[in-house]
Structures are given as C-alpha cells and as structure tokens.
Amino acid sequence: MSTVLSIRGVTKTYYKPDGSVMAQALRGVDVEIEKGEYVAVMGSSGSGKSTLMNVLGCLDRPTTGEYYLDGKNVASMGDEELSRYRGRTIGFIFQAFNLIPELTIEGNVEVPLFYQGVTPSTRRERALEALRMVQLDHRLGHRPKELSGGQMQRVAIARALVTRPVLLLADEPTGNLDRATGQAILQVFDDLNDQGMTVVMVTHDPKVSERCQRIVRLADGVVETDVRQVPLRPARLGAEAVAI
C-alpha cells in the first residue's frame, strides 16, 4: 500500500496576543495512514483530536513538524498553493451539512468544481456521478429543505467526492442524525472504503469506531494508542433503509 498521509513530530501551540502560550494542543504527533485505510480518531474533550483533524485537513498549520499529503510536503506550501491542493486532494464531511439552501442538490455538489474552474458540462457530469455513488440521483432538482437529514448528509458526502479526493475526512458525520439514519450513512462510508477510499473519521461513539480498521486515540495532545482491528460491521440495511 502507498502512504496517503504522514505527519512527523507535529505540534500545535496557540498563543495569547501578548505572545505567551495559551494552549499546546498537539505535543509531537506521529501518524501514517495508508491508501484504503478506514481510521477512527478518538479522544476526550481537550485531547487534541479536533486540532489534529484541522491539521490533517490543511485548515490549520502545525507549529512544528512535517506533514506529507499524497507525497507532497504541505507544511511548506504557501497559502494559495495549499488551498488549491487541499481542494483537489481532501473531501470534507461535517456534522452540520453546510449545504446552500438556494441551490439544488446537484448545484451544491458542483460548488467545489466551480472554484476549481471546471467547465459547466464537466461539473454537471461529475456531480451526477457523485450523486449516483450515494444513491441520490433520483432526487435531482430538489433543494435541501425538501430532503431528510440523511439525504442532506448524502449530498454532503457527494460534494466531498466530486473532486475525486485521495482522502475523506469526516467529523462526527452522524452527530445530527437519529440512530437508524446514522447507520445508513455509516453504510455509505463502509461501501466507499470497500471501494478503496481512504477515510479518517472523528467520533466519540465506540459503535462507530468498531466499524473502522484502526483506532487512533489521543490524550493530552499525543497519541495514546494506535490499534488495528478487524472491522465489526452490522448486517447490511435493506434498500428502503439505505434510501433514508
């Protein structure tokens, strides 16, 4: 397997306006994730897991250390180069769906490609492809307010997939959903991983993490444990449930 991301000796320190240390969120983290892995990041409040996800997602820069994403040292990139590279290589899924209410679902999915300068016809083609992957191509023309919570999260997943990223980062993606709908969404992630997608997911739920191949647990800004496991996935849901 090839390495999708590698961070070495990463620290993240937040400073007060007077220059004194406010918090040291990461204290020297080393993590490597291979192509096709499904990794859960866990830890109590204040453990550093949200900061780590921001660093992995290139939304925040480490104070010290190295970060290689798909073979490139993103820690050394300028802001514009980093923004372009992040948009091409990482797909984000959040607890809040962050959809644009005025746009149709296909319009929402096309947004990342618009900012990459992709032509309208290609944007449309790739948006339909991504919506088919999450089984929502039958709802074309609908706006977010016409969808259930599970369907809105599927649109958000399609939007993350439309750039054909090397890495999906998910931050508590089922946190706003009821249990049955959450299970249907997790099945989408299972299927994507089975197809070779690399997935890193922040979760506090052991039932979610047990579906992953590996659990990285943080405590006080360092990796406390990094354990590989055989994923424990429930029986597949029926077609009606998957359509939630």
CSV table of C-alpha atoms in Angstrom, one decimal:
chain,number,residue,atom,x,y,z
A,1,MET,CA,0.0,0.0,0.0
A,2,SER,CA,1.1,3.6,-0.6
A,3,THR,CA,1.1,6.2,2.1
A,4,VAL,CA,-1.7,8.8,1.8
A,5,LEU,CA,-0.6,11.0,4.7
A,6,SER,CA,2.3,11.1,7.1
A,7,ILE,CA,2.8,13.5,10.0
A,8,ARG,CA,6.0,13.6,12.0
A,9,GLY,CA,6.7,15.4,15.2
A,10,VAL,CA,3.7,17.7,14.7
A,11,THR,CA,3.0,20.2,17.4
A,12,LYS,CA,0.4,22.9,17.6
A,13,THR,CA,0.6,25.7,20.1
A,14,TYR,CA,-1.9,28.5,20.4
A,15,TYR,CA,-0.6,31.9,21.7
A,16,LYS,CA,-2.2,34.8,23.5
A,17,PRO,CA,-1.9,38.3,22.0
A,18,ASP,CA,1.0,39.1,24.3
A,19,GLY,CA,2.9,36.1,22.9
A,20,SER,CA,2.5,33.8,25.9
A,21,VAL,CA,1.3,30.2,25.5
A,22,MET,CA,-2.4,29.8,25.7
A,23,ALA,CA,-2.6,26.1,25.0
A,24,GLN,CA,-0.4,23.4,23.5
A,25,ALA,CA,-3.0,21.3,21.6
A,26,LEU,CA,-0.6,18.8,20.0
A,27,ARG,CA,2.7,17.8,21.6
A,28,GLY,CA,4.5,15.8,19.0
A,29,VAL,CA,2.2,13.5,17.0
A,30,ASP,CA,3.4,10.9,14.5
A,31,VAL,CA,0.8,9.2,12.3
A,32,GLU,CA,0.9,7.5,9.0
A,33,ILE,CA,-2.2,6.4,7.1
A,34,GLU,CA,-2.0,4.1,4.1
A,35,LYS,CA,-4.2,4.2,1.0
A,36,GLY,CA,-7.5,2.4,1.6
A,37,GLU,CA,-7.4,2.5,5.4
A,38,TYR,CA,-10.5,3.4,7.5
A,39,VAL,CA,-9.3,5.2,10.6
A,40,ALA,CA,-11.3,6.5,13.7
A,41,VAL,CA,-9.8,9.3,15.7
A,42,MET,CA,-11.0,9.3,19.2
A,43,GLY,CA,-10.3,11.1,22.5
A,44,SER,CA,-11.9,13.1,25.3
A,45,SER,CA,-12.7,16.8,25.1
A,46,GLY,CA,-9.4,18.7,25.0
A,47,SER,CA,-7.4,15.6,23.8
A,48,GLY,CA,-6.3,17.4,20.6
A,49,LYS,CA,-8.4,15.4,18.2
A,50,SER,CA,-10.2,18.4,16.6
A,51,THR,CA,-6.8,20.2,16.2
A,52,LEU,CA,-5.4,17.1,14.6
A,53,MET,CA,-8.2,16.9,12.2
A,54,ASN,CA,-7.8,20.6,11.3
A,55,VAL,CA,-4.1,20.0,10.6
A,56,LEU,CA,-4.8,16.8,8.6
A,57,GLY,CA,-7.4,18.8,6.6
A,58,CYS,CA,-4.9,21.6,5.9
A,59,LEU,CA,-7.3,24.0,7.6
A,60,ASP,CA,-4.6,24.8,10.2
A,61,ARG,CA,-0.8,24.7,10.0
A,62,PRO,CA,1.3,22.8,12.6
A,63,THR,CA,3.6,24.9,14.7
A,64,THR,CA,6.4,22.5,14.1
A,65,GLY,CA,6.8,19.2,12.4
A,66,GLU,CA,6.3,17.8,8.9
A,67,TYR,CA,3.1,16.8,7.0
A,68,TYR,CA,3.2,14.9,3.7
A,69,LEU,CA,-0.1,14.5,1.9
A,70,ASP,CA,-0.2,12.3,-1.1
A,71,GLY,CA,3.6,12.6,-1.3
A,72,LYS,CA,3.8,16.4,-1.0
A,73,ASN,CA,5.1,18.4,1.9
A,74,VAL,CA,2.0,20.6,2.6
A,75,ALA,CA,3.6,22.2,5.6
A,76,SER,CA,5.9,24.2,3.3
A,77,MET,CA,3.2,25.4,0.9
A,78,GLY,CA,2.1,29.0,0.6
A,79,ASP,CA,-1.5,29.8,1.4
A,80,GLU,CA,-2.8,29.9,-2.2
A,81,GLU,CA,-1.0,26.7,-3.2
A,82,LEU,CA,-2.2,25.0,-0.1
A,83,SER,CA,-5.8,26.0,-0.7
A,84,ARG,CA,-5.7,24.6,-4.3
A,85,TYR,CA,-4.0,21.4,-3.2
A,86,ARG,CA,-6.5,20.9,-0.3
A,87,GLY,CA,-9.4,21.3,-2.7
A,88,ARG,CA,-8.1,18.6,-5.0
A,89,THR,CA,-7.0,16.0,-2.5
A,90,ILE,CA,-9.3,16.2,0.5
A,91,GLY,CA,-13.0,15.8,0.8
A,92,PHE,CA,-14.7,17.1,4.0
A,93,ILE,CA,-17.9,15.9,5.7
A,94,PHE,CA,-19.1,17.6,8.8
A,95,GLN,CA,-21.8,17.1,11.4
A,96,ALA,CA,-23.6,20.2,10.0
A,97,PHE,CA,-24.4,19.6,6.4
A,98,ASN,CA,-23.4,23.1,5.3
A,99,LEU,CA,-25.5,23.0,2.2
A,100,ILE,CA,-26.5,26.1,0.3
A,101,PRO,CA,-30.3,26.3,0.6
A,102,GLU,CA,-30.9,28.2,-2.7
A,103,LEU,CA,-29.2,25.6,-4.8
A,104,THR,CA,-30.4,22.2,-6.0
A,105,ILE,CA,-28.6,19.1,-4.7
A,106,GLU,CA,-26.6,18.9,-7.9
A,107,GLY,CA,-25.8,22.6,-7.7
A,108,ASN,CA,-24.5,22.0,-4.2
A,109,VAL,CA,-22.3,19.1,-5.3
A,110,GLU,CA,-20.9,21.2,-8.1
A,111,VAL,CA,-19.7,24.0,-5.9
A,112,PRO,CA,-16.1,22.7,-5.3
A,113,LEU,CA,-15.6,22.2,-9.0
A,114,PHE,CA,-16.8,25.7,-9.7
A,115,TYR,CA,-14.0,27.1,-7.6
A,116,GLN,CA,-11.5,24.9,-9.4
A,117,GLY,CA,-12.6,26.4,-12.8
A,118,VAL,CA,-14.1,23.2,-14.1
A,119,THR,CA,-16.4,23.7,-17.1
A,120,PRO,CA,-20.2,23.6,-16.5
A,121,SER,CA,-20.7,20.5,-18.6
A,122,THR,CA,-18.0,18.6,-16.7
A,123,ARG,CA,-19.2,19.9,-13.4
A,124,ARG,CA,-22.7,18.5,-14.1
A,125,GLU,CA,-21.4,15.2,-15.3
A,126,ARG,CA,-19.2,14.7,-12.2
A,127,ALA,CA,-22.0,15.9,-9.8
A,128,LEU,CA,-24.3,13.3,-11.3
A,129,GLU,CA,-21.6,10.6,-10.9
A,130,ALA,CA,-21.1,11.5,-7.2
A,131,LEU,CA,-24.9,11.6,-6.5
A,132,ARG,CA,-25.2,8.1,-8.1
A,133,MET,CA,-22.5,6.9,-5.7
A,134,VAL,CA,-24.6,7.9,-2.7
A,135,GLN,CA,-27.9,6.7,-4.3
A,136,LEU,CA,-29.4,10.2,-4.6
A,137,ASP,CA,-29.5,10.6,-8.4
A,138,HIS,CA,-33.3,10.1,-8.2
A,139,ARG,CA,-33.7,13.4,-6.3
A,140,LEU,CA,-32.2,15.8,-8.9
A,141,GLY,CA,-33.7,19.2,-8.9
A,142,HIS,CA,-34.6,19.1,-5.2
A,143,ARG,CA,-33.3,21.6,-2.7
A,144,PRO,CA,-32.0,20.9,0.8
A,145,LYS,CA,-35.3,21.8,2.5
A,146,GLU,CA,-37.0,19.1,0.5
A,147,LEU,CA,-34.7,16.4,1.9
A,148,SER,CA,-34.4,14.4,5.1
A,149,GLY,CA,-31.4,14.7,7.3
A,150,GLY,CA,-29.9,11.5,6.0
A,151,GLN,CA,-30.4,12.7,2.4
A,152,MET,CA,-28.8,16.0,3.2
A,153,GLN,CA,-25.7,14.2,4.6
A,154,ARG,CA,-25.6,12.1,1.4
A,155,VAL,CA,-25.5,15.3,-0.6
A,156,ALA,CA,-22.6,16.5,1.6
A,157,ILE,CA,-20.8,13.2,1.0
A,158,ALA,CA,-21.3,13.5,-2.8
A,159,ARG,CA,-19.9,17.1,-2.6
A,160,ALA,CA,-16.8,15.7,-0.9
A,161,LEU,CA,-16.4,13.0,-3.5
A,162,VAL,CA,-16.9,15.2,-6.6
A,163,THR,CA,-13.3,16.4,-6.6
A,164,ARG,CA,-12.1,12.7,-6.6
A,165,PRO,CA,-10.0,13.2,-3.5
A,166,VAL,CA,-7.4,10.8,-2.1
A,167,LEU,CA,-8.7,11.3,1.4
A,168,LEU,CA,-12.1,11.7,3.0
A,169,LEU,CA,-12.2,13.5,6.4
A,170,ALA,CA,-15.4,13.1,8.4
A,171,ASP,CA,-16.0,15.0,11.7
A,172,GLU,CA,-18.9,13.3,13.6
A,173,PRO,CA,-20.9,12.9,10.4
A,174,THR,CA,-23.8,11.2,12.1
A,175,GLY,CA,-24.0,13.5,15.1
A,176,ASN,CA,-27.1,15.3,13.9
A,177,LEU,CA,-28.9,12.1,12.8
A,178,ASP,CA,-31.1,9.6,14.5
A,179,ARG,CA,-29.7,6.1,15.0
A,180,ALA,CA,-31.3,4.4,12.1
A,181,THR,CA,-30.4,7.2,9.7
A,182,GLY,CA,-26.9,7.3,11.1
A,183,GLN,CA,-26.5,3.6,10.4
A,184,ALA,CA,-27.5,4.2,6.8
A,185,ILE,CA,-24.9,6.9,6.5
A,186,LEU,CA,-22.2,4.8,8.0
A,187,GLN,CA,-23.0,2.1,5.5
A,188,VAL,CA,-22.2,4.7,2.8
A,189,PHE,CA,-18.8,5.2,4.4
A,190,ASP,CA,-18.3,1.4,4.6
A,191,ASP,CA,-19.1,1.0,0.9
A,192,LEU,CA,-16.8,3.8,-0.1
A,193,ASN,CA,-14.0,2.3,1.9
A,194,ASP,CA,-14.7,-1.1,0.4
A,195,GLN,CA,-14.2,0.5,-3.0
A,196,GLY,CA,-10.7,1.8,-1.9
A,197,MET,CA,-11.4,5.2,-0.5
A,198,THR,CA,-9.2,6.3,2.5
A,199,VAL,CA,-11.4,7.5,5.3
A,200,VAL,CA,-10.4,9.3,8.6
A,201,MET,CA,-13.3,9.9,10.9
A,202,VAL,CA,-13.5,11.8,14.2
A,203,THR,CA,-16.0,10.1,16.5
A,204,HIS,CA,-16.8,9.7,20.2
A,205,ASP,CA,-19.0,6.7,19.6
A,206,PRO,CA,-17.5,3.2,20.1
A,207,LYS,CA,-20.2,1.7,17.8
A,208,VAL,CA,-18.9,3.9,15.0
A,209,SER,CA,-15.2,3.2,15.7
A,210,GLU,CA,-15.7,-0.6,15.7
A,211,ARG,CA,-16.6,-0.4,12.0
A,212,CYS,CA,-13.1,1.0,11.3
A,213,GLN,CA,-9.9,-0.9,10.6
A,214,ARG,CA,-7.9,1.2,13.1
A,215,ILE,CA,-8.4,3.5,16.1
A,216,VAL,CA,-6.0,6.3,16.9
A,217,ARG,CA,-6.8,7.6,20.4
A,218,LEU,CA,-5.4,10.9,21.6
A,219,ALA,CA,-4.8,12.2,25.1
A,220,ASP,CA,-3.3,15.5,26.2
A,221,GLY,CA,-2.1,16.2,22.7
A,222,VAL,CA,-0.2,12.9,22.0
A,223,VAL,CA,-1.2,9.6,20.5
A,224,GLU,CA,-2.1,7.4,23.5
A,225,THR,CA,-2.9,4.3,21.5
A,226,ASP,CA,-2.9,3.3,17.8
A,227,VAL,CA,-4.7,-0.1,17.4
A,228,ARG,CA,-5.5,-2.1,14.3
A,229,GLN,CA,-8.6,-4.3,14.4
A,230,VAL,CA,-10.9,-6.4,12.3
A,231,PRO,CA,-13.9,-4.1,11.5
A,232,LEU,CA,-17.2,-5.2,13.1
A,233,ARG,CA,-20.0,-4.1,10.8
A,234,PRO,CA,-23.6,-4.8,11.3
A,235,ALA,CA,-25.7,-6.6,8.7
A,236,ARG,CA,-26.4,-4.5,5.6
A,237,LEU,CA,-29.6,-2.5,5.6
A,238,GLY,CA,-32.3,-3.1,3.1
A,239,ALA,CA,-32.8,-0.9,0.1
A,240,GLU,CA,-35.6,1.1,1.8
A,241,ALA,CA,-33.4,2.0,4.8
A,242,VAL,CA,-30.4,2.9,2.6
A,243,ALA,CA,-32.6,5.4,0.8
A,244,ILE,CA,-33.2,7.4,4.0
